[in-house]
Tab-separated table of C-alpha atoms in Angstrom:
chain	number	residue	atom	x	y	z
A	1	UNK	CA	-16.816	0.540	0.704
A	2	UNK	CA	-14.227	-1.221	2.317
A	3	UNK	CA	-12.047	-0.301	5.771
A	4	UNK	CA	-9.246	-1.372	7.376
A	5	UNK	CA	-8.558	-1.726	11.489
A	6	UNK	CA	-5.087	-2.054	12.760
A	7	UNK	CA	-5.462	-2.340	16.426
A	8	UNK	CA	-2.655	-1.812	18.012
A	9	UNK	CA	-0.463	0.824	15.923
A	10	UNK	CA	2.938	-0.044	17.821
A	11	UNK	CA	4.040	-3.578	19.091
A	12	UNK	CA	6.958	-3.926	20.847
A	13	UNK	CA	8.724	-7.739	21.502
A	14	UNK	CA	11.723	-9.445	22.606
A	15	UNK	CA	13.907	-11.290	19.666
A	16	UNK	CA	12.980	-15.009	19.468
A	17	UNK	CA	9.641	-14.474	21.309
A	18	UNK	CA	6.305	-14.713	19.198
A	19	UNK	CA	4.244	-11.691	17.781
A	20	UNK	CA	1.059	-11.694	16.305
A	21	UNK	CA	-0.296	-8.450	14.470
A	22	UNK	CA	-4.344	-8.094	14.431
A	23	UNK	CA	-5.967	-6.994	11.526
A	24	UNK	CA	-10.115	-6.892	11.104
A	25	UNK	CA	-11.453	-5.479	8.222
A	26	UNK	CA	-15.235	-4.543	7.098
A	27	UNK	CA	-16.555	-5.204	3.715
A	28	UNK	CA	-20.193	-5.553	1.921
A	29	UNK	CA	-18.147	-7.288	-0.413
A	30	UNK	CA	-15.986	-10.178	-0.884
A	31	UNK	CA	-12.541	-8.874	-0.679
A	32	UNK	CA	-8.943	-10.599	-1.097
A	33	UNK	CA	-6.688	-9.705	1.622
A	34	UNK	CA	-2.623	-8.695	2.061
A	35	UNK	CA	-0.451	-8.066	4.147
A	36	UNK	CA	2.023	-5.428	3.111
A	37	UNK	CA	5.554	-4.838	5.299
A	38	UNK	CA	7.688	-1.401	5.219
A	39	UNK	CA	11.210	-1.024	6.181
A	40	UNK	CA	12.554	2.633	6.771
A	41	UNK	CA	12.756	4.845	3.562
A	42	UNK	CA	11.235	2.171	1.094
A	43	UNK	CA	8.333	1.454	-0.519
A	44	UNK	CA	5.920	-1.636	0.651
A	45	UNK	CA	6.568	-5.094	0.048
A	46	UNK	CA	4.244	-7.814	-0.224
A	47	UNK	CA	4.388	-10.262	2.785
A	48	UNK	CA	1.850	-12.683	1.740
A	49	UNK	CA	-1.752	-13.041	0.890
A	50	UNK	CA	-5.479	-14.943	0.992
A	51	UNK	CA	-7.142	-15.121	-2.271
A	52	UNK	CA	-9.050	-18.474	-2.145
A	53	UNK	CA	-8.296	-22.027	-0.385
A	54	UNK	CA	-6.807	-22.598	2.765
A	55	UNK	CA	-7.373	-20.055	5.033
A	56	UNK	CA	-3.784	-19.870	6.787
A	57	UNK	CA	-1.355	-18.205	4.246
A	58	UNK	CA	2.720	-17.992	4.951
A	59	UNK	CA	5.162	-16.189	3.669
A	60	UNK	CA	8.621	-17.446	2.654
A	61	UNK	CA	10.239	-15.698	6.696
A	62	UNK	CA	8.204	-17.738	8.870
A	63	UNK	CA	5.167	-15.121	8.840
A	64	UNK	CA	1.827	-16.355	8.569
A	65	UNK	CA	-1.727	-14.887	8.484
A	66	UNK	CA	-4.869	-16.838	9.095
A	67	UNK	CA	-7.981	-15.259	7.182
A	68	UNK	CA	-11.293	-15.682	9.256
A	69	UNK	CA	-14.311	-14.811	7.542
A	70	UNK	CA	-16.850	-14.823	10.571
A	71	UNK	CA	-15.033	-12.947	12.487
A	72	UNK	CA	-13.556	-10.885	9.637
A	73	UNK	CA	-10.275	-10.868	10.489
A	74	UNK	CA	-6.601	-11.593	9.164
A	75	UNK	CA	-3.762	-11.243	11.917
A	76	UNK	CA	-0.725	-12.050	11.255
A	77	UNK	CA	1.675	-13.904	13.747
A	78	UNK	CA	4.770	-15.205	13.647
A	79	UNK	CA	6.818	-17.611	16.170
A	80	UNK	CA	9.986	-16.602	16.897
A	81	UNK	CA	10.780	-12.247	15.556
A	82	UNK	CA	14.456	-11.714	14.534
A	83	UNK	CA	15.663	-7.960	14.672
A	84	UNK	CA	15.385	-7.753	10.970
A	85	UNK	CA	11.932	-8.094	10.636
A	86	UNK	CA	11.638	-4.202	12.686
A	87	UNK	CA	9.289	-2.532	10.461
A	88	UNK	CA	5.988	-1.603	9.888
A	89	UNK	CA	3.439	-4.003	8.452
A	90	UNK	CA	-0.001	-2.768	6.795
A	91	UNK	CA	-2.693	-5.233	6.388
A	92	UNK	CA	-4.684	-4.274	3.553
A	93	UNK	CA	-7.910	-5.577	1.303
A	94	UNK	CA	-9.221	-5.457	-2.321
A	95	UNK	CA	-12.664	-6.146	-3.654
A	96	UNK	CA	-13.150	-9.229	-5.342
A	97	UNK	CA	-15.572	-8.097	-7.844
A	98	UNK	CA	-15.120	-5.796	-10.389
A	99	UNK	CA	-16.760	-2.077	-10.033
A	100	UNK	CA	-16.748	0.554	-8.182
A	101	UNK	CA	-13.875	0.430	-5.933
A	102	UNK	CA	-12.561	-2.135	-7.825
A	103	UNK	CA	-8.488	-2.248	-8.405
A	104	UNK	CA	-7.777	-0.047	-5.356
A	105	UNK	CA	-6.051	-1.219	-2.194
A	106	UNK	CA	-7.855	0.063	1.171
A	107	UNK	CA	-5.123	-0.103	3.866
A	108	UNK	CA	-5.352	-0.085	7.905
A	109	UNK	CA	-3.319	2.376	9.491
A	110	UNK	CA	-0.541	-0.201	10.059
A	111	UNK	CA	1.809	-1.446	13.070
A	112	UNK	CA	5.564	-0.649	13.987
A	113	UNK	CA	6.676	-3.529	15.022
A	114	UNK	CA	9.345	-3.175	17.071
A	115	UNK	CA	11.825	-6.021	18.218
A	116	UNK	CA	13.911	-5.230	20.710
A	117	UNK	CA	17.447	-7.192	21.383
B	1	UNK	CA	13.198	-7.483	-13.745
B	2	UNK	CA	13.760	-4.034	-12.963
B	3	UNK	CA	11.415	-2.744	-10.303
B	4	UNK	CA	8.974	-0.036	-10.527
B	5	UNK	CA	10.629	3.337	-10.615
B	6	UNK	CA	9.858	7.079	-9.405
B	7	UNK	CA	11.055	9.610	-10.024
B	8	UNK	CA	12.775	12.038	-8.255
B	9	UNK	CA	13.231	10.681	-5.017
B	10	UNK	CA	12.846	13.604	-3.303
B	11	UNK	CA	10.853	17.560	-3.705
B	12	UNK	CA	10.784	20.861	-1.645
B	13	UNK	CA	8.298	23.154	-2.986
B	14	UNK	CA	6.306	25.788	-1.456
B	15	UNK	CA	2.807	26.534	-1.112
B	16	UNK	CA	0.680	27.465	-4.418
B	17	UNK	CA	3.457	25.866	-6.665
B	18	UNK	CA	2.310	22.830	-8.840
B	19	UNK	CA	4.635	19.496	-9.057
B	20	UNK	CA	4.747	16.456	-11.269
B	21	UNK	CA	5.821	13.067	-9.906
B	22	UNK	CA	6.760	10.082	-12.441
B	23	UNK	CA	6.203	6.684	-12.326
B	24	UNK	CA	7.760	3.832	-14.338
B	25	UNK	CA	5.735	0.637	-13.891
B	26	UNK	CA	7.569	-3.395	-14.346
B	27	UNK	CA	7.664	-4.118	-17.637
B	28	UNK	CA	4.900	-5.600	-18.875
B	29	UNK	CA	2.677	-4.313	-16.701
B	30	UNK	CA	-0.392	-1.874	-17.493
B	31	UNK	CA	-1.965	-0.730	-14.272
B	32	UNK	CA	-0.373	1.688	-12.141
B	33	UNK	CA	-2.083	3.145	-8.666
B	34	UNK	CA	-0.575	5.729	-7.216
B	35	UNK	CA	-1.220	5.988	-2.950
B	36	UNK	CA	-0.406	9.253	-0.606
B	37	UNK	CA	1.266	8.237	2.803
B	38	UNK	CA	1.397	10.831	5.480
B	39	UNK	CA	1.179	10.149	9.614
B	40	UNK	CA	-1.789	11.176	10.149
B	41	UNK	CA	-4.115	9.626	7.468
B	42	UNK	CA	-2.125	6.827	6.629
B	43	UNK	CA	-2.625	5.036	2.826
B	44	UNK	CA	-4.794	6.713	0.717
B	45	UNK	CA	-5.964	5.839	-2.677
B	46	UNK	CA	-5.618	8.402	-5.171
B	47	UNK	CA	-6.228	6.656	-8.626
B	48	UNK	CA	-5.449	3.963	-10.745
B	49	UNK	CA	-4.598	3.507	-15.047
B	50	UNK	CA	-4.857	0.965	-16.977
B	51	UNK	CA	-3.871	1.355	-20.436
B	52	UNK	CA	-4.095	5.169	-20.462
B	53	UNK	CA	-7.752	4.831	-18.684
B	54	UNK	CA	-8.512	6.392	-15.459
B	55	UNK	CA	-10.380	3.129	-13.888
B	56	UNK	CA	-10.456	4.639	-9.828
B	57	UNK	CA	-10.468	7.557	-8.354
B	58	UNK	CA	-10.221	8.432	-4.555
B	59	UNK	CA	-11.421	11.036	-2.673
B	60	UNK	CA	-9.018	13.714	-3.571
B	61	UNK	CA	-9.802	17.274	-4.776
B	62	UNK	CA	-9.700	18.187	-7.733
B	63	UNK	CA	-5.620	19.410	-7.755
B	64	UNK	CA	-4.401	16.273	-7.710
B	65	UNK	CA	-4.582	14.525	-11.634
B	66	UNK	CA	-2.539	11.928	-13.422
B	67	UNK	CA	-2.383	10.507	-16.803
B	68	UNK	CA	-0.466	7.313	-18.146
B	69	UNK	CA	0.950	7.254	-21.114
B	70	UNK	CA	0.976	4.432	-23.878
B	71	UNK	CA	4.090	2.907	-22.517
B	72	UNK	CA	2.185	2.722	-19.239
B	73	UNK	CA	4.718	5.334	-17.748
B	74	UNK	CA	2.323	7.403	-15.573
B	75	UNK	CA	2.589	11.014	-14.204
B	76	UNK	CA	0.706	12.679	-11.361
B	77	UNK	CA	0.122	16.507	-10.879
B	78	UNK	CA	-0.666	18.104	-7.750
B	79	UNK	CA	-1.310	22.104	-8.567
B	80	UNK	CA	-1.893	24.873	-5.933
B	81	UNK	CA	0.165	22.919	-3.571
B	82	UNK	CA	-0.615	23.291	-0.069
B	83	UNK	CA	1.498	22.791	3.464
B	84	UNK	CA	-1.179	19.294	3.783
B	85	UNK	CA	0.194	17.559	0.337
B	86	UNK	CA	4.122	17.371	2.258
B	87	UNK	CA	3.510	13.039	1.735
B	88	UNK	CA	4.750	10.133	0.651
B	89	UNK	CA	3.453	9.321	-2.643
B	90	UNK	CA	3.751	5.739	-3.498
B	91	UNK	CA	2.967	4.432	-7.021
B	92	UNK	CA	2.127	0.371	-7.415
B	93	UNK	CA	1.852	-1.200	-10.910
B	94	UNK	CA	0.566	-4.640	-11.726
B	95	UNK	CA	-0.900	-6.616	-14.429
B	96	UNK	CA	-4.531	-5.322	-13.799
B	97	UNK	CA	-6.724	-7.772	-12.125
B	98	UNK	CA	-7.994	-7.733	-8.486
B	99	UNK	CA	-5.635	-10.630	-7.961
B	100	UNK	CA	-3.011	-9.618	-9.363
B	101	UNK	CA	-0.284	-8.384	-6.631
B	102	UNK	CA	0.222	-4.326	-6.960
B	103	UNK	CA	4.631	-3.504	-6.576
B	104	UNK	CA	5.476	-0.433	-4.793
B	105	UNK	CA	8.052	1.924	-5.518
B	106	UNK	CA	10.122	3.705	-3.577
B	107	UNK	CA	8.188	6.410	-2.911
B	108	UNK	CA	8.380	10.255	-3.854
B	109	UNK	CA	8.526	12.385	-0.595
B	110	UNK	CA	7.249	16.008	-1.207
B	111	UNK	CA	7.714	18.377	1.387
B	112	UNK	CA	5.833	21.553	0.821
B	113	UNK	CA	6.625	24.491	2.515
């Protein structure tokens, strides 16, 4: 079985200043890993994601998540927040294998990230 | 591409009633999870299909079933509905594999009252 720890479940930063989101996760498995953002009344949206290769991952809005497997973590951080990117972000992991628990996304408990003007 | 669907947007029921929520995956695609979001417990897994297959199954009781149909259009049934099930239920489709990246819907929000 797989879990998910989000530890801080509300971030609040100044626009333009850096965030970064921490994410640690606990696996007997090899797992893939995502991060997941939600804006207000949607559905989730992929924000990027560590399959294989290089360990630091970005997404297309300056985002980027570094995956480190000794300390079993995947935070994401990014340099500069605008007010658009309010939301809350999930980080979430996937068994590599295929079996039991296969195919099913375990999720933290996510972050509001808040970005205040 | 159109984007994964669900249908309706929005329920009020009240306790002990049953409720069906749809799902209309990308085309093309053939697995579709479906995920309950509330406060409290977060993201929860509640199955996945795969071409009309139940692969995965979370930890829900027995009241909450789905099937998918052979255009990979998939339903879920909640039955004896109590005041807990008021949640967001997401549905994600993809093409299948592990590494394949799972699109959400909009979500259904059931309130149950």
């Amino acid at each position: 079985a797989q879990s998910v720890t989000q530890l801080d479940s509300q971030v609040p930063v100044f626009e333009e200043a850096p965030v970064e989101l921490r994410c640690n996760y606990s696996s007997s498995v090899s797992v893939y890993l995502f991060w997941y953002v939600q804006y207000p009344n949607q559905g989730l949206q992929l924000l990027l994601k560590y399959l294989s290769g290089s360990t630091l991952v970005e997404s297309i809005n300056g985002f980027e998540a570094e995956f480190n497997k000794s300390q079993t973590s995947f935070h994401l951080r990014k340099p500069s927040v605008h007010i658009s990117d309010t939301a809350e972000y999930f980080c979430a992991v996937i068994p590599v294998y295929s079996g039991a628990g296969s195919y099913q996304l375990t999720f933290g408990k996510g972050t509001k990230l808040s970005v205040i003007p | 591409k159109a984007g994964v669907t669900q249908t309706p947007r929005y329920l009020i029921k009240t306790r002990g009633q049953q409720v069906t929520l749809s799902c209309s995956p990308i085309s093309g695609h053939r697995s579709v999870s479906w995920y309950q979001q509330t406060p409290g417990q977060g993201l929860q897994f509640l199955f996945e299909y795969f071409s009309e297959t139940q692969r995965n199954k979370g930890n829900f009781p027995g009241r909450f079933s789905g099937r998918q149909f052979s255009n990979s259009r998939s339903e879920m049934n909640v039955s004896t509905l109590e005041l807990g099930d008021s949640a967001l239920y997401l549905c994600a489709s993809s093409l299948g594999g592990e590494r394949n990246e799972q699109f959400f819907g909009p979500g259904t929000r059931l309130t149950v009252l």
